[in-house]
């Protein structure tokens, strides 16, 4: 599998070679296939195979030696452009687009996202010009396949852009990313011509955390992690509004799979996903570098921090608190509370059909109680969540070290790189566990108002239904559903699983 981008300017070149000696191959023939001539498919039905001519350049002896293209052989190929998969050109934790590549499979948009990039304040000098510090700032915003860039405000620590952009929204569980950069390619700066544009800071906003038809005007801190530690580079003021065409369409999206069907019916391997994501990122970088003005590779790169262990501890802390509370109940720290718990325990033992409706009613009441403390503004970069402000200098030196490392001899470097690779995989697993726990926490936190409203409504309906339905009947039907025959199972994820995967985690708030 390879990543191909429209308008399909490049060709597929396939060569057949003979290994005649170690490190020496002889080309037997090759074929050049224009991508415009390749069949496209929307599902997993096999496409027709074709024979392609293999041609070879040969030197013809004559008055003048010249190269001619001669027929060499034929090769039988089955090639197609996959339209049912989504090209993952960004992290799945804060993806801005989840649609399949084929436009025929796109569903109608559910709303419009409006972004106003207003101004920045308190920017720090990023370079020197005529012996004094200066900053030439511009903003880049990315959502879906659309990248936008503001104009560059020259020599200003409080630039005012006042530019507005709009995007069509196809999925509310997506993230828009806004980055602020210093333009290092203007004349007059005392830096080399090939210097990368310096990243001043970035902001991510998850659309599902926004209330519909409400304008959010807020100043977000611009925080970066440098080898010397965390540093606040200033603030950027944004105005964001998410307008939906139909609330029912948005609520219906919470029951749909996050990715296109082909990712579940015929999933790609982890190695394929990593390879394809790398190819897609390189293509995006190449395309943006040809824009006017060009956007360079540093605009595409996004770093991730290592705070997953502390995220796990944050998720488990409520369970620890419940354990301590239950321990206090067992030790009669509060006699009145302990007596009430004993009474409740006896009631539930005598009437087991009240267990589930009581739990759902309790969750409903907690959700309503937490409504008062729902977030008023979209979350932004949190240094405490990333634990960047408490990082040890050795940890920062390791993070900003090159890969492979340049600070150790060859043998130690190899072992050090292997250790970092293993640690990265462990952090990925721990981060996934933290994400699942944070999604559970977001059920009642009103961070995603629509998801919490759906869950709270479900809890109320479930409480009412279970109050009037005999518990034994519910247990019997639940057992039959869990043990159902495979022919009655669907390959696509279930509605509860789709809803859970769409719940926001705190990964988009990490540096």
PDB file of N, CA, C and O in Angstrom, residues 331-402:
ATOM      1  N   UNK A 331     -15.060   0.771  58.911  1.00  0.00           N
ATOM      2  CA  UNK A 331     -14.490   1.039  60.229  1.00  0.00           C
ATOM      3  C   UNK A 331     -15.370   1.990  61.057  1.00  0.00           C
ATOM      4  O   UNK A 331     -14.932   2.475  62.093  1.00  0.00           O
ATOM      5  N   UNK A 332     -16.578   2.267  60.620  1.00  0.00           N
ATOM      6  CA  UNK A 332     -17.548   3.060  61.372  1.00  0.00           C
ATOM      7  C   UNK A 332     -16.984   4.436  61.740  1.00  0.00           C
ATOM      8  O   UNK A 332     -17.193   4.937  62.852  1.00  0.00           O
ATOM      9  N   UNK A 333     -16.299   5.043  60.802  1.00  0.00           N
ATOM     10  CA  UNK A 333     -15.810   6.393  61.052  1.00  0.00           C
ATOM     11  C   UNK A 333     -16.970   7.371  61.243  1.00  0.00           C
ATOM     12  O   UNK A 333     -16.893   8.296  62.044  1.00  0.00           O
ATOM     13  N   UNK A 334     -18.033   7.154  60.476  1.00  0.00           N
ATOM     14  CA  UNK A 334     -19.254   7.950  60.606  1.00  0.00           C
ATOM     15  C   UNK A 334     -20.406   6.976  60.860  1.00  0.00           C
ATOM     16  O   UNK A 334     -20.925   6.364  59.923  1.00  0.00           O
ATOM     17  N   UNK A 335     -20.808   6.755  62.090  1.00  0.00           N
ATOM     18  CA  UNK A 335     -21.821   5.732  62.396  1.00  0.00           C
ATOM     19  C   UNK A 335     -23.121   5.917  61.626  1.00  0.00           C
ATOM     20  O   UNK A 335     -23.719   4.932  61.170  1.00  0.00           O
ATOM     21  N   UNK A 336     -23.600   7.170  61.467  1.00  0.00           N
ATOM     22  CA  UNK A 336     -24.864   7.383  60.765  1.00  0.00           C
ATOM     23  C   UNK A 336     -24.778   6.925  59.320  1.00  0.00           C
ATOM     24  O   UNK A 336     -25.681   6.243  58.802  1.00  0.00           O
ATOM     25  N   UNK A 337     -23.672   7.292  58.652  1.00  0.00           N
ATOM     26  CA  UNK A 337     -23.493   6.863  57.262  1.00  0.00           C
ATOM     27  C   UNK A 337     -23.400   5.345  57.170  1.00  0.00           C
ATOM     28  O   UNK A 337     -23.974   4.727  56.264  1.00  0.00           O
ATOM     29  N   UNK A 338     -22.699   4.720  58.079  1.00  0.00           N
ATOM     30  CA  UNK A 338     -22.569   3.269  58.050  1.00  0.00           C
ATOM     31  C   UNK A 338     -23.920   2.588  58.245  1.00  0.00           C
ATOM     32  O   UNK A 338     -24.234   1.592  57.577  1.00  0.00           O
ATOM     33  N   UNK A 339     -24.743   3.113  59.130  1.00  0.00           N
ATOM     34  CA  UNK A 339     -26.076   2.524  59.342  1.00  0.00           C
ATOM     35  C   UNK A 339     -26.928   2.674  58.078  1.00  0.00           C
ATOM     36  O   UNK A 339     -27.621   1.729  57.671  1.00  0.00           O
ATOM     37  N   UNK A 340     -26.869   3.823  57.426  1.00  0.00           N
ATOM     38  CA  UNK A 340     -27.633   4.016  56.187  1.00  0.00           C
ATOM     39  C   UNK A 340     -27.166   3.060  55.097  1.00  0.00           C
ATOM     40  O   UNK A 340     -27.967   2.530  54.337  1.00  0.00           O
ATOM     41  N   UNK A 341     -25.864   2.838  55.019  1.00  0.00           N
ATOM     42  CA  UNK A 341     -25.337   1.904  54.014  1.00  0.00           C
ATOM     43  C   UNK A 341     -25.827   0.483  54.314  1.00  0.00           C
ATOM     44  O   UNK A 341     -26.180  -0.274  53.396  1.00  0.00           O
ATOM     45  N   UNK A 342     -25.875   0.124  55.606  1.00  0.00           N
ATOM     46  CA  UNK A 342     -26.388  -1.203  55.948  1.00  0.00           C
ATOM     47  C   UNK A 342     -27.859  -1.341  55.575  1.00  0.00           C
ATOM     48  O   UNK A 342     -28.287  -2.391  55.066  1.00  0.00           O
ATOM     49  N   UNK A 343     -28.633  -0.309  55.823  1.00  0.00           N
ATOM     50  CA  UNK A 343     -30.051  -0.352  55.443  1.00  0.00           C
ATOM     51  C   UNK A 343     -30.201  -0.488  53.933  1.00  0.00           C
ATOM     52  O   UNK A 343     -31.003  -1.294  53.436  1.00  0.00           O
ATOM     53  N   UNK A 344     -29.425   0.309  53.172  1.00  0.00           N
ATOM     54  CA  UNK A 344     -29.480   0.218  51.709  1.00  0.00           C
ATOM     55  C   UNK A 344     -29.058  -1.158  51.231  1.00  0.00           C
ATOM     56  O   UNK A 344     -29.666  -1.725  50.300  1.00  0.00           O
ATOM     57  N   UNK A 345     -28.023  -1.722  51.846  1.00  0.00           N
ATOM     58  CA  UNK A 345     -27.550  -3.049  51.456  1.00  0.00           C
ATOM     59  C   UNK A 345     -28.636  -4.101  51.684  1.00  0.00           C
ATOM     60  O   UNK A 345     -28.878  -4.963  50.830  1.00  0.00           O
ATOM     61  N   UNK A 346     -29.340  -4.043  52.813  1.00  0.00           N
ATOM     62  CA  UNK A 346     -30.410  -5.005  53.096  1.00  0.00           C
ATOM     63  C   UNK A 346     -31.554  -4.856  52.100  1.00  0.00           C
ATOM     64  O   UNK A 346     -32.109  -5.847  51.598  1.00  0.00           O
ATOM     65  N   UNK A 347     -31.897  -3.598  51.758  1.00  0.00           N
ATOM     66  CA  UNK A 347     -32.983  -3.377  50.796  1.00  0.00           C
ATOM     67  C   UNK A 347     -32.624  -3.970  49.432  1.00  0.00           C
ATOM     68  O   UNK A 347     -33.441  -4.621  48.780  1.00  0.00           O
ATOM     69  N   UNK A 348     -31.384  -3.752  48.989  1.00  0.00           N
ATOM     70  CA  UNK A 348     -30.974  -4.270  47.681  1.00  0.00           C
ATOM     71  C   UNK A 348     -30.883  -5.792  47.688  1.00  0.00           C
ATOM     72  O   UNK A 348     -31.099  -6.427  46.652  1.00  0.00           O
ATOM     73  N   UNK A 349     -30.547  -6.380  48.828  1.00  0.00           N
ATOM     74  CA  UNK A 349     -30.522  -7.841  48.903  1.00  0.00           C
ATOM     75  C   UNK A 349     -31.945  -8.395  48.818  1.00  0.00           C
ATOM     76  O   UNK A 349     -32.204  -9.383  48.117  1.00  0.00           O
ATOM     77  N   UNK A 350     -32.881  -7.743  49.496  1.00  0.00           N
ATOM     78  CA  UNK A 350     -34.266  -8.225  49.462  1.00  0.00           C
ATOM     79  C   UNK A 350     -34.944  -7.937  48.127  1.00  0.00           C
ATOM     80  O   UNK A 350     -35.782  -8.709  47.678  1.00  0.00           O
ATOM     81  N   UNK A 351     -34.566  -6.831  47.487  1.00  0.00           N
ATOM     82  CA  UNK A 351     -35.168  -6.453  46.199  1.00  0.00           C
ATOM     83  C   UNK A 351     -34.045  -6.204  45.182  1.00  0.00           C
ATOM     84  O   UNK A 351     -33.679  -5.060  44.896  1.00  0.00           O
ATOM     85  N   UNK A 352     -33.472  -7.264  44.654  1.00  0.00           N
ATOM     86  CA  UNK A 352     -32.330  -7.087  43.732  1.00  0.00           C
ATOM     87  C   UNK A 352     -32.702  -6.334  42.458  1.00  0.00           C
ATOM     88  O   UNK A 352     -31.805  -5.816  41.778  1.00  0.00           O
ATOM     89  N   UNK A 353     -34.004  -6.294  42.108  1.00  0.00           N
ATOM     90  CA  UNK A 353     -34.374  -5.583  40.889  1.00  0.00           C
ATOM     91  C   UNK A 353     -34.165  -4.071  41.008  1.00  0.00           C
ATOM     92  O   UNK A 353     -34.245  -3.349  39.999  1.00  0.00           O
ATOM     93  N   UNK A 354     -33.886  -3.548  42.194  1.00  0.00           N
ATOM     94  CA  UNK A 354     -33.646  -2.118  42.368  1.00  0.00           C
ATOM     95  C   UNK A 354     -32.182  -1.718  42.190  1.00  0.00           C
ATOM     96  O   UNK A 354     -31.862  -0.532  42.230  1.00  0.00           O
ATOM     97  N   UNK A 355     -31.292  -2.702  42.002  1.00  0.00           N
ATOM     98  CA  UNK A 355     -29.859  -2.382  41.938  1.00  0.00           C
ATOM     99  C   UNK A 355     -29.544  -1.519  40.717  1.00  0.00           C
ATOM    100  O   UNK A 355     -29.007  -0.405  40.830  1.00  0.00           O
ATOM    101  N   UNK A 356     -29.871  -2.027  39.517  1.00  0.00           N
ATOM    102  CA  UNK A 356     -29.529  -1.289  38.296  1.00  0.00           C
ATOM    103  C   UNK A 356     -30.252   0.044  38.191  1.00  0.00           C
ATOM    104  O   UNK A 356     -29.614   1.066  37.887  1.00  0.00           O
ATOM    105  N   UNK A 357     -31.582   0.112  38.405  1.00  0.00           N
ATOM    106  CA  UNK A 357     -32.213   1.442  38.310  1.00  0.00           C
ATOM    107  C   UNK A 357     -31.673   2.434  39.323  1.00  0.00           C
ATOM    108  O   UNK A 357     -31.562   3.627  39.029  1.00  0.00           O
ATOM    109  N   UNK A 358     -31.277   1.961  40.504  1.00  0.00           N
ATOM    110  CA  UNK A 358     -30.693   2.870  41.488  1.00  0.00           C
ATOM    111  C   UNK A 358     -29.357   3.410  41.010  1.00  0.00           C
ATOM    112  O   UNK A 358     -29.051   4.598  41.178  1.00  0.00           O
ATOM    113  N   UNK A 359     -28.545   2.537  40.387  1.00  0.00           N
ATOM    114  CA  UNK A 359     -27.240   2.989  39.870  1.00  0.00           C
ATOM    115  C   UNK A 359     -27.430   4.025  38.772  1.00  0.00           C
ATOM    116  O   UNK A 359     -26.787   5.092  38.761  1.00  0.00           O
ATOM    117  N   UNK A 360     -28.336   3.743  37.802  1.00  0.00           N
ATOM    118  CA  UNK A 360     -28.551   4.696  36.709  1.00  0.00           C
ATOM    119  C   UNK A 360     -29.147   6.005  37.226  1.00  0.00           C
ATOM    120  O   UNK A 360     -28.793   7.092  36.754  1.00  0.00           O
ATOM    121  N   UNK A 361     -30.055   5.914  38.185  1.00  0.00           N
ATOM    122  CA  UNK A 361     -30.620   7.132  38.753  1.00  0.00           C
ATOM    123  C   UNK A 361     -29.550   7.931  39.496  1.00  0.00           C
ATOM    124  O   UNK A 361     -29.518   9.174  39.419  1.00  0.00           O
ATOM    125  N   UNK A 362     -28.636   7.230  40.175  1.00  0.00           N
ATOM    126  CA  UNK A 362     -27.534   7.901  40.873  1.00  0.00           C
ATOM    127  C   UNK A 362     -26.617   8.598  39.870  1.00  0.00           C
ATOM    128  O   UNK A 362     -26.198   9.752  40.085  1.00  0.00           O
ATOM    129  N   UNK A 363     -26.296   7.927  38.730  1.00  0.00           N
ATOM    130  CA  UNK A 363     -25.465   8.550  37.693  1.00  0.00           C
ATOM    131  C   UNK A 363     -26.168   9.758  37.089  1.00  0.00           C
ATOM    132  O   UNK A 363     -25.529  10.782  36.782  1.00  0.00           O
ATOM    133  N   UNK A 364     -27.501   9.640  36.902  1.00  0.00           N
ATOM    134  CA  UNK A 364     -28.260  10.769  36.363  1.00  0.00           C
ATOM    135  C   UNK A 364     -28.186  11.971  37.309  1.00  0.00           C
ATOM    136  O   UNK A 364     -27.962  13.109  36.882  1.00  0.00           O
ATOM    137  N   UNK A 365     -28.341  11.724  38.605  1.00  0.00           N
ATOM    138  CA  UNK A 365     -28.286  12.817  39.572  1.00  0.00           C
ATOM    139  C   UNK A 365     -26.893  13.442  39.637  1.00  0.00           C
ATOM    140  O   UNK A 365     -26.748  14.655  39.770  1.00  0.00           O
ATOM    141  N   UNK A 366     -25.827  12.601  39.519  1.00  0.00           N
ATOM    142  CA  UNK A 366     -24.458  13.137  39.513  1.00  0.00           C
ATOM    143  C   UNK A 366     -24.241  14.024  38.285  1.00  0.00           C
ATOM    144  O   UNK A 366     -23.654  15.112  38.375  1.00  0.00           O
ATOM    145  N   UNK A 367     -24.728  13.550  37.113  1.00  0.00           N
ATOM    146  CA  UNK A 367     -24.586  14.348  35.900  1.00  0.00           C
ATOM    147  C   UNK A 367     -25.292  15.688  36.007  1.00  0.00           C
ATOM    148  O   UNK A 367     -24.757  16.723  35.595  1.00  0.00           O
ATOM    149  N   UNK A 368     -26.500  15.691  36.571  1.00  0.00           N
ATOM    150  CA  UNK A 368     -27.222  16.950  36.766  1.00  0.00           C
ATOM    151  C   UNK A 368     -26.500  17.837  37.774  1.00  0.00           C
ATOM    152  O   UNK A 368     -26.412  19.063  37.619  1.00  0.00           O
ATOM    153  N   UNK A 369     -25.944  17.238  38.829  1.00  0.00           N
ATOM    154  CA  UNK A 369     -25.228  18.017  39.838  1.00  0.00           C
ATOM    155  C   UNK A 369     -23.970  18.670  39.266  1.00  0.00           C
ATOM    156  O   UNK A 369     -23.664  19.825  39.569  1.00  0.00           O
ATOM    157  N   UNK A 370     -23.233  17.936  38.422  1.00  0.00           N
ATOM    158  CA  UNK A 370     -22.012  18.470  37.826  1.00  0.00           C
ATOM    159  C   UNK A 370     -22.290  19.493  36.725  1.00  0.00           C
ATOM    160  O   UNK A 370     -21.346  20.117  36.220  1.00  0.00           O
ATOM    161  N   UNK A 371     -23.549  19.638  36.313  1.00  0.00           N
ATOM    162  CA  UNK A 371     -23.867  20.598  35.252  1.00  0.00           C
ATOM    163  C   UNK A 371     -23.446  22.009  35.653  1.00  0.00           C
ATOM    164  O   UNK A 371     -23.082  22.822  34.808  1.00  0.00           O
ATOM    165  N   UNK A 372     -23.464  22.316  36.931  1.00  0.00           N
ATOM    166  CA  UNK A 372     -23.081  23.651  37.384  1.00  0.00           C
ATOM    167  C   UNK A 372     -21.605  23.940  37.134  1.00  0.00           C
ATOM    168  O   UNK A 372     -21.219  25.095  36.975  1.00  0.00           O
ATOM    169  N   UNK A 373     -20.773  22.916  37.125  1.00  0.00           N
ATOM    170  CA  UNK A 373     -19.318  23.096  36.970  1.00  0.00           C
ATOM    171  C   UNK A 373     -18.835  22.698  35.570  1.00  0.00           C
ATOM    172  O   UNK A 373     -17.664  22.424  35.373  1.00  0.00           O
ATOM    173  N   UNK A 374     -19.744  22.692  34.602  1.00  0.00           N
ATOM    174  CA  UNK A 374     -19.329  22.351  33.245  1.00  0.00           C
ATOM    175  C   UNK A 374     -18.354  23.409  32.719  1.00  0.00           C
ATOM    176  O   UNK A 374     -18.417  24.580  33.134  1.00  0.00           O
ATOM    177  N   UNK A 375     -17.436  23.054  31.823  1.00  0.00           N
ATOM    178  CA  UNK A 375     -16.465  24.027  31.301  1.00  0.00           C
ATOM    179  C   UNK A 375     -17.161  25.149  30.555  1.00  0.00           C
ATOM    180  O   UNK A 375     -18.068  24.914  29.756  1.00  0.00           O
ATOM    181  N   UNK A 376     -16.714  26.367  30.823  1.00  0.00           N
ATOM    182  CA  UNK A 376     -17.277  27.540  30.151  1.00  0.00           C
ATOM    183  C   UNK A 376     -16.491  27.926  28.908  1.00  0.00           C
ATOM    184  O   UNK A 376     -17.006  28.639  28.050  1.00  0.00           O
ATOM    185  N   UNK A 377     -15.245  27.512  28.824  1.00  0.00           N
ATOM    186  CA  UNK A 377     -14.399  27.826  27.688  1.00  0.00           C
ATOM    187  C   UNK A 377     -13.744  26.546  27.191  1.00  0.00           C
ATOM    188  O   UNK A 377     -13.546  25.596  27.960  1.00  0.00           O
ATOM    189  N   UNK A 378     -13.420  26.460  25.892  1.00  0.00           N
ATOM    190  CA  UNK A 378     -12.704  25.273  25.394  1.00  0.00           C
ATOM    191  C   UNK A 378     -11.377  25.097  26.115  1.00  0.00           C
ATOM    192  O   UNK A 378     -10.713  26.081  26.442  1.00  0.00           O
ATOM    193  N   UNK A 379     -10.974  23.878  26.404  1.00  0.00           N
ATOM    194  CA  UNK A 379      -9.691  23.663  27.095  1.00  0.00           C
ATOM    195  C   UNK A 379      -8.516  24.030  26.209  1.00  0.00           C
ATOM    196  O   UNK A 379      -8.601  24.025  24.984  1.00  0.00           O
ATOM    197  N   UNK A 380      -7.390  24.366  26.832  1.00  0.00           N
ATOM    198  CA  UNK A 380      -6.180  24.722  26.106  1.00  0.00           C
ATOM    199  C   UNK A 380      -5.011  23.941  26.679  1.00  0.00           C
ATOM    200  O   UNK A 380      -5.187  23.075  27.538  1.00  0.00           O
ATOM    201  N   UNK A 381      -3.814  24.234  26.193  1.00  0.00           N
ATOM    202  CA  UNK A 381      -2.634  23.485  26.586  1.00  0.00           C
ATOM    203  C   UNK A 381      -2.419  23.574  28.090  1.00  0.00           C
ATOM    204  O   UNK A 381      -2.445  24.664  28.670  1.00  0.00           O
ATOM    205  N   UNK A 382      -2.214  22.434  28.712  1.00  0.00           N
ATOM    206  CA  UNK A 382      -2.097  22.357  30.173  1.00  0.00           C
ATOM    207  C   UNK A 382      -0.710  21.823  30.506  1.00  0.00           C
ATOM    208  O   UNK A 382      -0.390  20.660  30.238  1.00  0.00           O
ATOM    209  N   UNK A 383       0.126  22.686  31.075  1.00  0.00           N
ATOM    210  CA  UNK A 383       1.481  22.252  31.425  1.00  0.00           C
ATOM    211  C   UNK A 383       1.465  21.256  32.575  1.00  0.00           C
ATOM    212  O   UNK A 383       2.316  20.367  32.654  1.00  0.00           O
ATOM    213  N   UNK A 384       0.495  21.385  33.487  1.00  0.00           N
ATOM    214  CA  UNK A 384       0.421  20.441  34.603  1.00  0.00           C
ATOM    215  C   UNK A 384       0.012  19.066  34.113  1.00  0.00           C
ATOM    216  O   UNK A 384       0.485  18.048  34.621  1.00  0.00           O
ATOM    217  N   UNK A 385      -0.899  19.007  33.126  1.00  0.00           N
ATOM    218  CA  UNK A 385      -1.288  17.715  32.564  1.00  0.00           C
ATOM    219  C   UNK A 385      -0.101  17.045  31.895  1.00  0.00           C
ATOM    220  O   UNK A 385       0.088  15.826  32.006  1.00  0.00           O
ATOM    221  N   UNK A 386       0.726  17.811  31.206  1.00  0.00           N
ATOM    222  CA  UNK A 386       1.901  17.260  30.534  1.00  0.00           C
ATOM    223  C   UNK A 386       3.065  17.041  31.485  1.00  0.00           C
ATOM    224  O   UNK A 386       4.050  16.416  31.105  1.00  0.00           O
ATOM    225  N   UNK A 387       2.986  17.588  32.705  1.00  0.00           N
ATOM    226  CA  UNK A 387       4.079  17.508  33.675  1.00  0.00           C
ATOM    227  C   UNK A 387       5.373  18.028  33.069  1.00  0.00           C
ATOM    228  O   UNK A 387       6.465  17.524  33.355  1.00  0.00           O
ATOM    229  N   UNK A 388       5.213  19.050  32.208  1.00  0.00           N
ATOM    230  CA  UNK A 388       6.399  19.642  31.587  1.00  0.00           C
ATOM    231  C   UNK A 388       7.090  20.618  32.522  1.00  0.00           C
ATOM    232  O   UNK A 388       8.298  20.844  32.407  1.00  0.00           O
ATOM    233  N   UNK A 389       6.308  21.217  33.450  1.00  0.00           N
ATOM    234  CA  UNK A 389       6.917  22.192  34.347  1.00  0.00           C
ATOM    235  C   UNK A 389       7.747  21.544  35.437  1.00  0.00           C
ATOM    236  O   UNK A 389       8.521  22.226  36.120  1.00  0.00           O
ATOM    237  N   UNK A 390       7.606  20.238  35.631  1.00  0.00           N
ATOM    238  CA  UNK A 390       8.373  19.531  36.664  1.00  0.00           C
ATOM    239  C   UNK A 390       9.401  18.572  36.064  1.00  0.00           C
ATOM    240  O   UNK A 390       9.941  17.733  36.778  1.00  0.00           O
ATOM    241  N   UNK A 391       9.638  18.691  34.761  1.00  0.00           N
ATOM    242  CA  UNK A 391      10.574  17.777  34.108  1.00  0.00           C
ATOM    243  C   UNK A 391      12.005  18.053  34.561  1.00  0.00           C
ATOM    244  O   UNK A 391      12.421  19.202  34.725  1.00  0.00           O
ATOM    245  N   UNK A 392      12.758  16.988  34.776  1.00  0.00           N
ATOM    246  CA  UNK A 392      14.157  17.104  35.187  1.00  0.00           C
ATOM    247  C   UNK A 392      15.007  17.506  33.980  1.00  0.00           C
ATOM    248  O   UNK A 392      14.704  17.136  32.844  1.00  0.00           O
ATOM    249  N   UNK A 393      16.073  18.266  34.189  1.00  0.00           N
ATOM    250  CA  UNK A 393      16.925  18.648  33.050  1.00  0.00           C
ATOM    251  C   UNK A 393      17.428  17.459  32.253  1.00  0.00           C
ATOM    252  O   UNK A 393      17.576  17.550  31.021  1.00  0.00           O
ATOM    253  N   UNK A 394      17.709  16.333  32.911  1.00  0.00           N
ATOM    254  CA  UNK A 394      18.151  15.156  32.169  1.00  0.00           C
ATOM    255  C   UNK A 394      17.053  14.643  31.241  1.00  0.00           C
ATOM    256  O   UNK A 394      17.322  14.193  30.118  1.00  0.00           O
ATOM    257  N   UNK A 395      15.798  14.710  31.710  1.00  0.00           N
ATOM    258  CA  UNK A 395      14.686  14.272  30.861  1.00  0.00           C
ATOM    259  C   UNK A 395      14.528  15.194  29.647  1.00  0.00           C
ATOM    260  O   UNK A 395      14.272  14.730  28.538  1.00  0.00           O
ATOM    261  N   UNK A 396      14.686  16.502  29.869  1.00  0.00           N
ATOM    262  CA  UNK A 396      14.601  17.429  28.748  1.00  0.00           C
ATOM    263  C   UNK A 396      15.746  17.215  27.774  1.00  0.00           C
ATOM    264  O   UNK A 396      15.561  17.288  26.553  1.00  0.00           O
ATOM    265  N   UNK A 397      16.947  16.932  28.306  1.00  0.00           N
ATOM    266  CA  UNK A 397      18.078  16.666  27.429  1.00  0.00           C
ATOM    267  C   UNK A 397      17.830  15.423  26.584  1.00  0.00           C
ATOM    268  O   UNK A 397      18.169  15.375  25.401  1.00  0.00           O
ATOM    269  N   UNK A 398      17.188  14.403  27.182  1.00  0.00           N
ATOM    270  CA  UNK A 398      16.867  13.196  26.421  1.00  0.00           C
ATOM    271  C   UNK A 398      15.805  13.473  25.372  1.00  0.00           C
ATOM    272  O   UNK A 398      15.893  12.980  24.242  1.00  0.00           O
ATOM    273  N   UNK A 399      14.802  14.280  25.701  1.00  0.00           N
ATOM    274  CA  UNK A 399      13.728  14.534  24.750  1.00  0.00           C
ATOM    275  C   UNK A 399      14.216  15.329  23.557  1.00  0.00           C
ATOM    276  O   UNK A 399      13.799  15.083  22.426  1.00  0.00           O
ATOM    277  N   UNK A 400      15.102  16.297  23.784  1.00  0.00           N
ATOM    278  CA  UNK A 400      15.595  17.123  22.689  1.00  0.00           C
ATOM    279  C   UNK A 400      16.859  16.553  22.053  1.00  0.00           C
ATOM    280  O   UNK A 400      17.425  17.174  21.159  1.00  0.00           O
ATOM    281  N   UNK A 401      17.278  15.368  22.496  1.00  0.00           N
ATOM    282  CA  UNK A 401      18.411  14.708  21.861  1.00  0.00           C
ATOM    283  C   UNK A 401      18.003  14.204  20.495  1.00  0.00           C
ATOM    284  O   UNK A 401      16.833  13.928  20.239  1.00  0.00           O
ATOM    285  N   UNK A 402      18.987  14.082  19.598  1.00  0.00           N
ATOM    286  CA  UNK A 402      18.696  13.564  18.268  1.00  0.00           C
ATOM    287  C   UNK A 402      18.408  12.072  18.341  1.00  0.00           C
ATOM    288  O   UNK A 402      18.733  11.403  19.316  1.00  0.00           O
TER     289      UNK A 402
END
